[in-house]
Tab-separated table of C-alpha atoms in Angstrom:
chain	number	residue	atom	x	y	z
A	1	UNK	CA	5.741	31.394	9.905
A	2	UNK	CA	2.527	29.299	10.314
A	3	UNK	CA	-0.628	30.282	10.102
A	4	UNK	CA	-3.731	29.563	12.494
A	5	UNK	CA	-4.472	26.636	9.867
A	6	UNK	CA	-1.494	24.980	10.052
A	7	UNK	CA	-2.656	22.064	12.039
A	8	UNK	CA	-5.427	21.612	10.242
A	9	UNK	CA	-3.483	21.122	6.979
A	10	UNK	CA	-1.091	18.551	8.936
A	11	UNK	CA	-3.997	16.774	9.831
A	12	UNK	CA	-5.237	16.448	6.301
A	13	UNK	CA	-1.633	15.403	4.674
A	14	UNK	CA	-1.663	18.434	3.019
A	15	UNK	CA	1.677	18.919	1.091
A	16	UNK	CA	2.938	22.058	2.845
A	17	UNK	CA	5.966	24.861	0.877
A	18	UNK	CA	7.338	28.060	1.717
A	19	UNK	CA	5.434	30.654	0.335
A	20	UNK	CA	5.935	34.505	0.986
A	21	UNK	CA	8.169	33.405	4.409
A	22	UNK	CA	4.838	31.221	5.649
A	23	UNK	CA	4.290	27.185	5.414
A	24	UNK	CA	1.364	26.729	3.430
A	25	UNK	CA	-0.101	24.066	1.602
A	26	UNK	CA	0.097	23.593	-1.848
A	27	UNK	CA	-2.367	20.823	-2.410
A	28	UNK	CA	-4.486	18.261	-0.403
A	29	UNK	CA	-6.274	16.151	-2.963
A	30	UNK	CA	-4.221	17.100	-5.704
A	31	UNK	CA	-4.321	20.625	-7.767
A	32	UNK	CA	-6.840	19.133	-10.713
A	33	UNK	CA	-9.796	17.914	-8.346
A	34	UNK	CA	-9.016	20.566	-5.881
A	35	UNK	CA	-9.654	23.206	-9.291
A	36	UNK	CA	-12.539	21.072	-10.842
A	37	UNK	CA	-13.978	21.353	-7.081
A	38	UNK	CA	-14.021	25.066	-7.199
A	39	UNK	CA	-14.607	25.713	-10.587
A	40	UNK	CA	-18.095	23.309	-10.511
A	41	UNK	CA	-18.945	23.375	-6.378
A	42	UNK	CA	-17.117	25.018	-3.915
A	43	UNK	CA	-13.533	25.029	-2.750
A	44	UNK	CA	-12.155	26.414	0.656
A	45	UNK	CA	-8.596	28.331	1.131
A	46	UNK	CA	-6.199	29.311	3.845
A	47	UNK	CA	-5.334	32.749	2.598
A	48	UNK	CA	-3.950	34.239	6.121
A	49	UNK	CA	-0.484	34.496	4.621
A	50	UNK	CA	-2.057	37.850	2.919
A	51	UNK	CA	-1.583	41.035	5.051
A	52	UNK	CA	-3.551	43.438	6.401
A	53	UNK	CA	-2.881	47.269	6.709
A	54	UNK	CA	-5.152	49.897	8.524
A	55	UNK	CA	-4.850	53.624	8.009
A	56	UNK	CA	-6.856	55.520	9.790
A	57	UNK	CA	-7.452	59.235	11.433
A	58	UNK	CA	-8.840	62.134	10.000
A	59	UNK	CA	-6.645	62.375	6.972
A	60	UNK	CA	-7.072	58.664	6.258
A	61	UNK	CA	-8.883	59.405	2.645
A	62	UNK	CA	-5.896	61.567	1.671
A	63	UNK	CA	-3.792	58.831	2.770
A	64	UNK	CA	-5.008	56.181	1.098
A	65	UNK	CA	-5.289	58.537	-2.198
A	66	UNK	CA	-1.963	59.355	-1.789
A	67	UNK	CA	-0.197	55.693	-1.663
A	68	UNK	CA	-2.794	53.995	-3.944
A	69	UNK	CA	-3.337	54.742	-8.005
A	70	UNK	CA	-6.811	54.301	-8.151
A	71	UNK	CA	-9.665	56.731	-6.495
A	72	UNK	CA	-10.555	55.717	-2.734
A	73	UNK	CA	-13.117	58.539	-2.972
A	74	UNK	CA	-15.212	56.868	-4.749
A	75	UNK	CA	-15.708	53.952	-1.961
A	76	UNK	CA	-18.148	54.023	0.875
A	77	UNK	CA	-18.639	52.019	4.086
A	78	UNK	CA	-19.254	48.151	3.033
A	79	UNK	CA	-17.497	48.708	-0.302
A	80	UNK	CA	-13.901	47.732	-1.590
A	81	UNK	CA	-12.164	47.854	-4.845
A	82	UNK	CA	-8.433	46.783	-6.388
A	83	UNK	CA	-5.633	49.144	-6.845
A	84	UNK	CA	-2.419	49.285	-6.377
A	85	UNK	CA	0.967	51.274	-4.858
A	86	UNK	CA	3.723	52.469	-7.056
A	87	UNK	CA	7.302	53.565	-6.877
A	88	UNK	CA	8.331	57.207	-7.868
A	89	UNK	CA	9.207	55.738	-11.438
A	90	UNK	CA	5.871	54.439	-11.725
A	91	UNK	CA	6.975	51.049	-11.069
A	92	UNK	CA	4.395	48.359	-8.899
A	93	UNK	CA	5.284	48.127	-5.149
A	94	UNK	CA	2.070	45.488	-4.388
A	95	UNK	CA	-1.486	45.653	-5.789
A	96	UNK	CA	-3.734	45.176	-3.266
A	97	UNK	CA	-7.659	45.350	-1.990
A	98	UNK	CA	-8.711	48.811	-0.619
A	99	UNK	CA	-11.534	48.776	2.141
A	100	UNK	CA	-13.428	51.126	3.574
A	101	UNK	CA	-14.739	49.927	7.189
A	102	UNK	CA	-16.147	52.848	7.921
A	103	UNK	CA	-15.534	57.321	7.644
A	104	UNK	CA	-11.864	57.859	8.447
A	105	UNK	CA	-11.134	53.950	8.545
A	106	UNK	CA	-9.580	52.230	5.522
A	107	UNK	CA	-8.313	48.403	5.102
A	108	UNK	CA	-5.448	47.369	2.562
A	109	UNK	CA	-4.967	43.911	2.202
A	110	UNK	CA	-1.612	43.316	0.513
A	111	UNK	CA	0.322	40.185	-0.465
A	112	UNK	CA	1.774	37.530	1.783
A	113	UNK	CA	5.600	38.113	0.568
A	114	UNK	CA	5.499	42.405	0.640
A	115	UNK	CA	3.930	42.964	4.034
A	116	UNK	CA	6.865	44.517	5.922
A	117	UNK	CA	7.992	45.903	2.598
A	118	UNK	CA	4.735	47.708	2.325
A	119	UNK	CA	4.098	48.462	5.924
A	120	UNK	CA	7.368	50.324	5.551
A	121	UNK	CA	7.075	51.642	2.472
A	122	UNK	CA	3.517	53.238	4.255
A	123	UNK	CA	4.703	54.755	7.028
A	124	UNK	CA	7.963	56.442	4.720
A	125	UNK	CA	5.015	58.020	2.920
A	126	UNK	CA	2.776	58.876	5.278
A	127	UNK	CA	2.727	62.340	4.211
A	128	UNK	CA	-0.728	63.281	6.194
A	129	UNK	CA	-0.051	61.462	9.367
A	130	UNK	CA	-2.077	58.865	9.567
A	131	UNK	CA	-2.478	56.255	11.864
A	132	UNK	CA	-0.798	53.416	10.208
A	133	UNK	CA	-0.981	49.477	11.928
A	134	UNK	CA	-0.372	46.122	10.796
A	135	UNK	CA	-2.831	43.739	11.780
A	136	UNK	CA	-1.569	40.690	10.191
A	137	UNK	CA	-0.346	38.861	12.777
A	138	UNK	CA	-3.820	38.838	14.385
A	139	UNK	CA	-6.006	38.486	11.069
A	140	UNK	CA	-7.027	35.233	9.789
A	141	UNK	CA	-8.388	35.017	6.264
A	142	UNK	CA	-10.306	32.078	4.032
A	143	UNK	CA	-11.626	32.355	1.275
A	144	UNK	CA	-15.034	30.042	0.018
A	145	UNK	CA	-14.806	30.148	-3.587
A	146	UNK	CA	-17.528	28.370	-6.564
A	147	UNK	CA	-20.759	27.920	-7.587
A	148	UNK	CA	-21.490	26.604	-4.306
A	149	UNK	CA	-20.130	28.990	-2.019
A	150	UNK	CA	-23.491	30.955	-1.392
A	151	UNK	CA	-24.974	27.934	-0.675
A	152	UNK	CA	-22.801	26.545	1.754
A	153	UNK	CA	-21.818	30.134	4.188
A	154	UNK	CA	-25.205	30.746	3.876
A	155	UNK	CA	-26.102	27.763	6.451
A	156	UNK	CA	-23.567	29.706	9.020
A	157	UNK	CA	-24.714	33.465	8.742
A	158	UNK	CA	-27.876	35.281	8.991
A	159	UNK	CA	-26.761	37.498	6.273
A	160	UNK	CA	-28.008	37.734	3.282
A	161	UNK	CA	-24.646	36.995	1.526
A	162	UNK	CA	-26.460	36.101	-1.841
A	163	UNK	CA	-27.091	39.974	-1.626
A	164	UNK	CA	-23.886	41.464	-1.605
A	165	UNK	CA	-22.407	42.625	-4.632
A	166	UNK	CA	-19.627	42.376	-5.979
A	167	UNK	CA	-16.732	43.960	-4.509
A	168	UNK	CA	-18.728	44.616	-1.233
A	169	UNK	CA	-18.714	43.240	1.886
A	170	UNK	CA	-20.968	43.492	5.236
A	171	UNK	CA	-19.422	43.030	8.684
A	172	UNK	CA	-21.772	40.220	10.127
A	173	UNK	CA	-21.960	36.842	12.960
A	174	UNK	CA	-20.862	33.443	10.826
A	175	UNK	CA	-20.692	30.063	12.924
A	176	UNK	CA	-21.811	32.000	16.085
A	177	UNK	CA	-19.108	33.986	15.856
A	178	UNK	CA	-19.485	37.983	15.632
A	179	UNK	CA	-17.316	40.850	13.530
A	180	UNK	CA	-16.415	38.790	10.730
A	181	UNK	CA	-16.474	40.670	7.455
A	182	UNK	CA	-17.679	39.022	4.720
A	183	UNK	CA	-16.400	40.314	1.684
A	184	UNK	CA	-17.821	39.000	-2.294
A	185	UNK	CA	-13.889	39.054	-3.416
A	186	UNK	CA	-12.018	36.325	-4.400
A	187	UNK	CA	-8.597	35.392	-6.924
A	188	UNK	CA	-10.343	32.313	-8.783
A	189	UNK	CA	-13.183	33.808	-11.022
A	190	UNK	CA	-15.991	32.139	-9.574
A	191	UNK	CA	-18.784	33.491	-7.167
A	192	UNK	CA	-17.344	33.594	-3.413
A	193	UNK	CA	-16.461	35.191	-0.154
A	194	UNK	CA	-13.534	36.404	1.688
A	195	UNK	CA	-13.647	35.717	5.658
A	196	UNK	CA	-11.807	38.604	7.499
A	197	UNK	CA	-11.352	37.460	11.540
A	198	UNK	CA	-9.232	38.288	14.326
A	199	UNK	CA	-8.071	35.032	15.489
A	200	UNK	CA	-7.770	36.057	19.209
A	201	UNK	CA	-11.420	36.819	19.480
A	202	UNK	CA	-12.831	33.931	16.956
A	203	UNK	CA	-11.909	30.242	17.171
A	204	UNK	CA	-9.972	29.720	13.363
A	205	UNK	CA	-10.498	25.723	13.566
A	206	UNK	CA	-14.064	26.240	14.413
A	207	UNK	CA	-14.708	29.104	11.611
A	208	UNK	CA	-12.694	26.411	9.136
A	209	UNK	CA	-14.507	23.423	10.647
A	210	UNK	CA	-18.051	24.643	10.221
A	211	UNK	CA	-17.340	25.918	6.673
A	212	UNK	CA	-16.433	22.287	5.898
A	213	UNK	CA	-19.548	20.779	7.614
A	214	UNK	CA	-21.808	23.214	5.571
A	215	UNK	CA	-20.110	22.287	2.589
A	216	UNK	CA	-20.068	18.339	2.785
A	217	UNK	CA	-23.032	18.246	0.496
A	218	UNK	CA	-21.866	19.958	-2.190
A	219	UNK	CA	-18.730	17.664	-2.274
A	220	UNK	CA	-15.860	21.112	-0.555
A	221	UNK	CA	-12.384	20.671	-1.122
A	222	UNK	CA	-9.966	22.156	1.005
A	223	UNK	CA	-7.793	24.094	-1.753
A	224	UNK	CA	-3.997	24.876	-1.581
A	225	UNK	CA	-1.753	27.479	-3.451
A	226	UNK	CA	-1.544	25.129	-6.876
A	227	UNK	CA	-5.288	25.496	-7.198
A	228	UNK	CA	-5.007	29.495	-6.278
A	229	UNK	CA	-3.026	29.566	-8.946
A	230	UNK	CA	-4.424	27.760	-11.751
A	231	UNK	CA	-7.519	29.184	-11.238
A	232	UNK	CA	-5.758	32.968	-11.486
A	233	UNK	CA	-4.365	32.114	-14.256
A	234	UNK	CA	-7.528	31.159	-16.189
A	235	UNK	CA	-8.855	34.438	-15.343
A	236	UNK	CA	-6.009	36.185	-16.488
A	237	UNK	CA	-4.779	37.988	-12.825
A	238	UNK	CA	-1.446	39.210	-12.076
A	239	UNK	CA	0.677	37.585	-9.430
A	240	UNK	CA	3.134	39.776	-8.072
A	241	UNK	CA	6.700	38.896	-8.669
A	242	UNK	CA	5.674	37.251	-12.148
A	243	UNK	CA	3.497	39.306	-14.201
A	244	UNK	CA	3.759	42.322	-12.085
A	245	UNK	CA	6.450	44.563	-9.889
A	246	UNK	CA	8.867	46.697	-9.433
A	247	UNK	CA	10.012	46.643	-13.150
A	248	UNK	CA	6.681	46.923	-14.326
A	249	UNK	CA	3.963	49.573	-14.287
A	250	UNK	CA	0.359	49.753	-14.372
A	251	UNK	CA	0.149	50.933	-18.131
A	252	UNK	CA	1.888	48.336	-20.192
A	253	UNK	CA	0.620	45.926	-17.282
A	254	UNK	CA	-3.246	46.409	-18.266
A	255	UNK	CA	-3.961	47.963	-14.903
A	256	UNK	CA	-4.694	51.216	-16.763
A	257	UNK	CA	-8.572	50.729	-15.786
A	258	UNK	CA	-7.335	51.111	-12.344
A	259	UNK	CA	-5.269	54.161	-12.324
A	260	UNK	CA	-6.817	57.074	-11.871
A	261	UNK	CA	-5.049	59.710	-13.664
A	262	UNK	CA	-7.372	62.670	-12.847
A	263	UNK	CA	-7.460	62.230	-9.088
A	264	UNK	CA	-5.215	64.365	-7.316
A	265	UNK	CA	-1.570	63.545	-6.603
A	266	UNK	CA	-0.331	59.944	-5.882
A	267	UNK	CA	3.342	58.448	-5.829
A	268	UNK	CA	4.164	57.569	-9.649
A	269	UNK	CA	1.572	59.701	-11.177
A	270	UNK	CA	3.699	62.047	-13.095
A	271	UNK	CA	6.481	59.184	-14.168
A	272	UNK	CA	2.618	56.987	-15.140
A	273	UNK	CA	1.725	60.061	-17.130
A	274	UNK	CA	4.529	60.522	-19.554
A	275	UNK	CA	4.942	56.264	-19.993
A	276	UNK	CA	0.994	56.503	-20.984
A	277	UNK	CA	1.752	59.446	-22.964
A	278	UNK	CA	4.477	57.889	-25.443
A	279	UNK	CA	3.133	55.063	-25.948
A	280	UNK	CA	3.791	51.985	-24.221
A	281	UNK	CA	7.072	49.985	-25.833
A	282	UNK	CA	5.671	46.243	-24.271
A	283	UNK	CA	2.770	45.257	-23.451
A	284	UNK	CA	1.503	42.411	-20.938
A	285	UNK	CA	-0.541	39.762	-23.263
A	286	UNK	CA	-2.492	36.173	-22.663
A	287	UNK	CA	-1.630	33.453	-25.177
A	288	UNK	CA	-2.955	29.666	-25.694
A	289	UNK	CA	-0.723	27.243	-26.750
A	290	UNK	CA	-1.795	25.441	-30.277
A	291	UNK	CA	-1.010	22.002	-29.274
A	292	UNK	CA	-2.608	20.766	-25.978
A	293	UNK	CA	0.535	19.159	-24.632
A	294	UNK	CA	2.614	22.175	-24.981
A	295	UNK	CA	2.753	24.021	-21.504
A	296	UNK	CA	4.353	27.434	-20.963
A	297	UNK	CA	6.351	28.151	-17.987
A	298	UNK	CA	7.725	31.177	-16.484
A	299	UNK	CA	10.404	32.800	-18.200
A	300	UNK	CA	10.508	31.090	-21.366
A	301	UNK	CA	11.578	33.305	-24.676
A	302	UNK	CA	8.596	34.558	-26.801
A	303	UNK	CA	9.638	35.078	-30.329
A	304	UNK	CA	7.793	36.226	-33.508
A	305	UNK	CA	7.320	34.244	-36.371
A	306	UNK	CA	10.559	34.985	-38.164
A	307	UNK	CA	12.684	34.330	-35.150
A	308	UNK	CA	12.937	37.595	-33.202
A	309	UNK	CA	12.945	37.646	-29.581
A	310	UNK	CA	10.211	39.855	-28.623
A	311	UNK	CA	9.309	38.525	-25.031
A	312	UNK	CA	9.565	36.369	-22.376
A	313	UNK	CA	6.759	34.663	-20.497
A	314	UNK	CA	5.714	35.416	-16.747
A	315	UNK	CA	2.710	33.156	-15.809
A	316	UNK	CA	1.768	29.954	-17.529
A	317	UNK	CA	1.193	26.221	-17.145
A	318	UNK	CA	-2.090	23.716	-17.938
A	319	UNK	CA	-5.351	25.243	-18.147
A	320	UNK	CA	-7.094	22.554	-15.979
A	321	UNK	CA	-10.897	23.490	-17.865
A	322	UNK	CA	-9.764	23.752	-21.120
A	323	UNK	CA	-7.068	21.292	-21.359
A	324	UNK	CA	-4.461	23.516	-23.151
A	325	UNK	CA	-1.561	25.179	-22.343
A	326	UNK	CA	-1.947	28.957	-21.538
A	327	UNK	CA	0.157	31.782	-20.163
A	328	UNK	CA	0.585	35.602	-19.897
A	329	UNK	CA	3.874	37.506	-20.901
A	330	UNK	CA	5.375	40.884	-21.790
A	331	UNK	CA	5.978	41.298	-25.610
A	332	UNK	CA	7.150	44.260	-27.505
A	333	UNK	CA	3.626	46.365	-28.243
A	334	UNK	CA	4.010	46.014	-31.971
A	335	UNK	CA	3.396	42.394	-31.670
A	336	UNK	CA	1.023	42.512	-29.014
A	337	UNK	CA	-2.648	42.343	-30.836
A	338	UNK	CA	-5.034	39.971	-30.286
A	339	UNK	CA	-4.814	37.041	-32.680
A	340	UNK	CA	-1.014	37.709	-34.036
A	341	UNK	CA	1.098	34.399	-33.470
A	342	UNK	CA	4.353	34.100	-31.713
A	343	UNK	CA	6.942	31.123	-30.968
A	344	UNK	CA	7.075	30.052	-27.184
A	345	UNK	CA	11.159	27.989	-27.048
A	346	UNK	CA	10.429	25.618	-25.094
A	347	UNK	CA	13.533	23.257	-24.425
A	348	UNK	CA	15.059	25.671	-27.198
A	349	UNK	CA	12.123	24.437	-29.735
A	350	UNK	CA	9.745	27.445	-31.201
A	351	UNK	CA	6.025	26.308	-29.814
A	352	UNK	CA	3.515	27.869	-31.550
A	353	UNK	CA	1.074	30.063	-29.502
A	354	UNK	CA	-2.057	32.846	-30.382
A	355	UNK	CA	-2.193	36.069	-28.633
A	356	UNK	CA	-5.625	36.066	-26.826
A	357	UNK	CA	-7.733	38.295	-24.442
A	358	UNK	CA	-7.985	37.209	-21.040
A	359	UNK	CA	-9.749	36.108	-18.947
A	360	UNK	CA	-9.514	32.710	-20.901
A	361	UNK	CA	-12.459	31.139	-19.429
A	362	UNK	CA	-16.114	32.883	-19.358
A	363	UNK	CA	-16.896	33.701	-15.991
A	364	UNK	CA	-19.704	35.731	-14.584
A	365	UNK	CA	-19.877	37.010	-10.951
């Protein structure tokens, strides 16, 4: 599948893979200056691979509280927040962004590579009878991301987008063009906006076009996937299908702060409940390598000091800002503190590599 972008990357040689079932690019530039680009100005990504879910109807709330972990209650027209859906067994079926448009109408944005599997997985839980619909197909979504990004949407929109907190988002005209939400969310860290749009009612290569016109001053890079990603990864957020899924759940995968335990019932509450309440046996950890040319990849063997296999990594590669090696795993919880030291075999040889909080760069909204 292609998105409404896809010409637009031809045209700019971008180097285009299969991600999630859609051709996307990659890179453009290259992944370091497209990352340096976001990280110190302002960077600008096709993210309409993601999906888009509406539930609405009367019993919409109940709904949404029903398939998600954390507490949709607590949202209000203009305001979203992350959570997730889980199996029975408390394993992950997708984290996702929860939105609420307006009373009785909620949006879930989910990832590119589970939207029929979560579309389905919906409507076989639909317990209250809501109206369910997947809008992907006709949703477009970039995302302006870096220090820059207020500066450069703000030529397009009347709105005072400087003003919008975190995690909100106002519903507003951008490049003459009316109903696009503009939503302070982003996967990189850095202070930006989300562009929600349905592409048979808005021109995509216009939207895209005038974002890149605004943002010629500041020095925009279109971004690709390689960028998404090393900029995730410096903040420390899950990708699903690496650090999170069906295997894992949101207790030993630090989503704890997200999963609302006293809220009524929700799929995977009870099986949540009793992993929380013996203890967690692994835990999902951020390291940094000790020698700068060392780079973690996925699935690499974490082992303790004296040899024992205690993990195996799930994210990791070059941390473009600090010039290290860095990388998130599941170890055994005994070993999982902050500071201890494991053994990364890489090519069979034990690397040496702290535990460490995440995120691993100091980023503030």
């Amino acid at each position: 599948m292609k998105t409404a972008f896809f010409n637009i990357h031809q045209q700019l040689n971008a180097r285009i893979i299969d991600f999630g079932g859609f051709d996307m690019p990659v890179q453009y530039a290259g992944i370091q200056k497209e990352h340096l680009a976001v990280r110190s100005s302002v960077g600008l990504f096709d993210v309409s691979h993601m999906g888009e879910i509406y539930i609405r109807g009367e019993n919409a709330l109940k709904t949404v509280q029903y398939l998600t972990v954390n507490d949709a209650s607590k949202l209000y027209p203009g305001k979203a927040q992350y959570s997730c859906m889980c199996y029975e067994d408390g394993g992950i079926v997708d984290d996702l962004l929860v939105y609420m448009i307006a009373k009785n109408d909620y949006l879930l944005v989910v990832n590119a590579s589970n939207i029929d599997k979560d579309y389905d997985w919906m409507v076989r839980n639909n317990k209250y009878n809501a109206e369910i619909t997947n809008a992907s197909h006709d949703i477009c979504l970039l995302a302006v991301q870096g220090p820059k990004a207020v500066n450069t949407l703000q030529k397009l929109t009347e709105t005072d987008i400087n003003a919008i907190p975190f995690y909100s988002f106002q519903t507003g005209t951008l490049a003459g063009y009316t109903n696009i939400i503009i939503s302070a969310t982003g996967y990189t860290g850095e202070k930006g906006f989300e562009l929600y749009f349905n592409k048979n009612t808005t021109s995509p290569e216009k939207i895209w076009n005038a974002i890149m016109d605004a943002g010629s001053e500041f020095g925009i890079q279109p971004a690709g996937l390689g960028a998404r990603d090393t900029l995730r990864l410096e903040m420390g957020y899950p990708l699903y299908g690496n650090d999170i899924s069906a295997s894992t759940n949101p207790i030993e995968a630090k989503l704890g702060w997200i999963t609302k335990l006293n809220k009524a019932e929700f799929i995977g509450k009870q099986a949540i409940e009793a992993y929380k309440e013996k203890l967690p046996e692994r835990k999902l950890i951020g390291f940094k390598m000790k020698e700068a040319r060392k780079f973690p990849r996925k699935g690499y063997p974490i082992h303790s000091e004296s040899g024992e296999a205690v993990g195996e990594v799930t994210s990791g590669g070059l941390s473009i800002t600090l010039g290290v090696g860095i990388g998130m795993g599941y170890v055994m919880a005994d070993f999982a503190h902050e500071g201890n030291t494991v053994n990364l075999m890489i090519r069979n040889k034990p690397e040496t590599a702290a535990i460490t909080k995440t995120p691993f760069i100091n980023n503030e909204q």
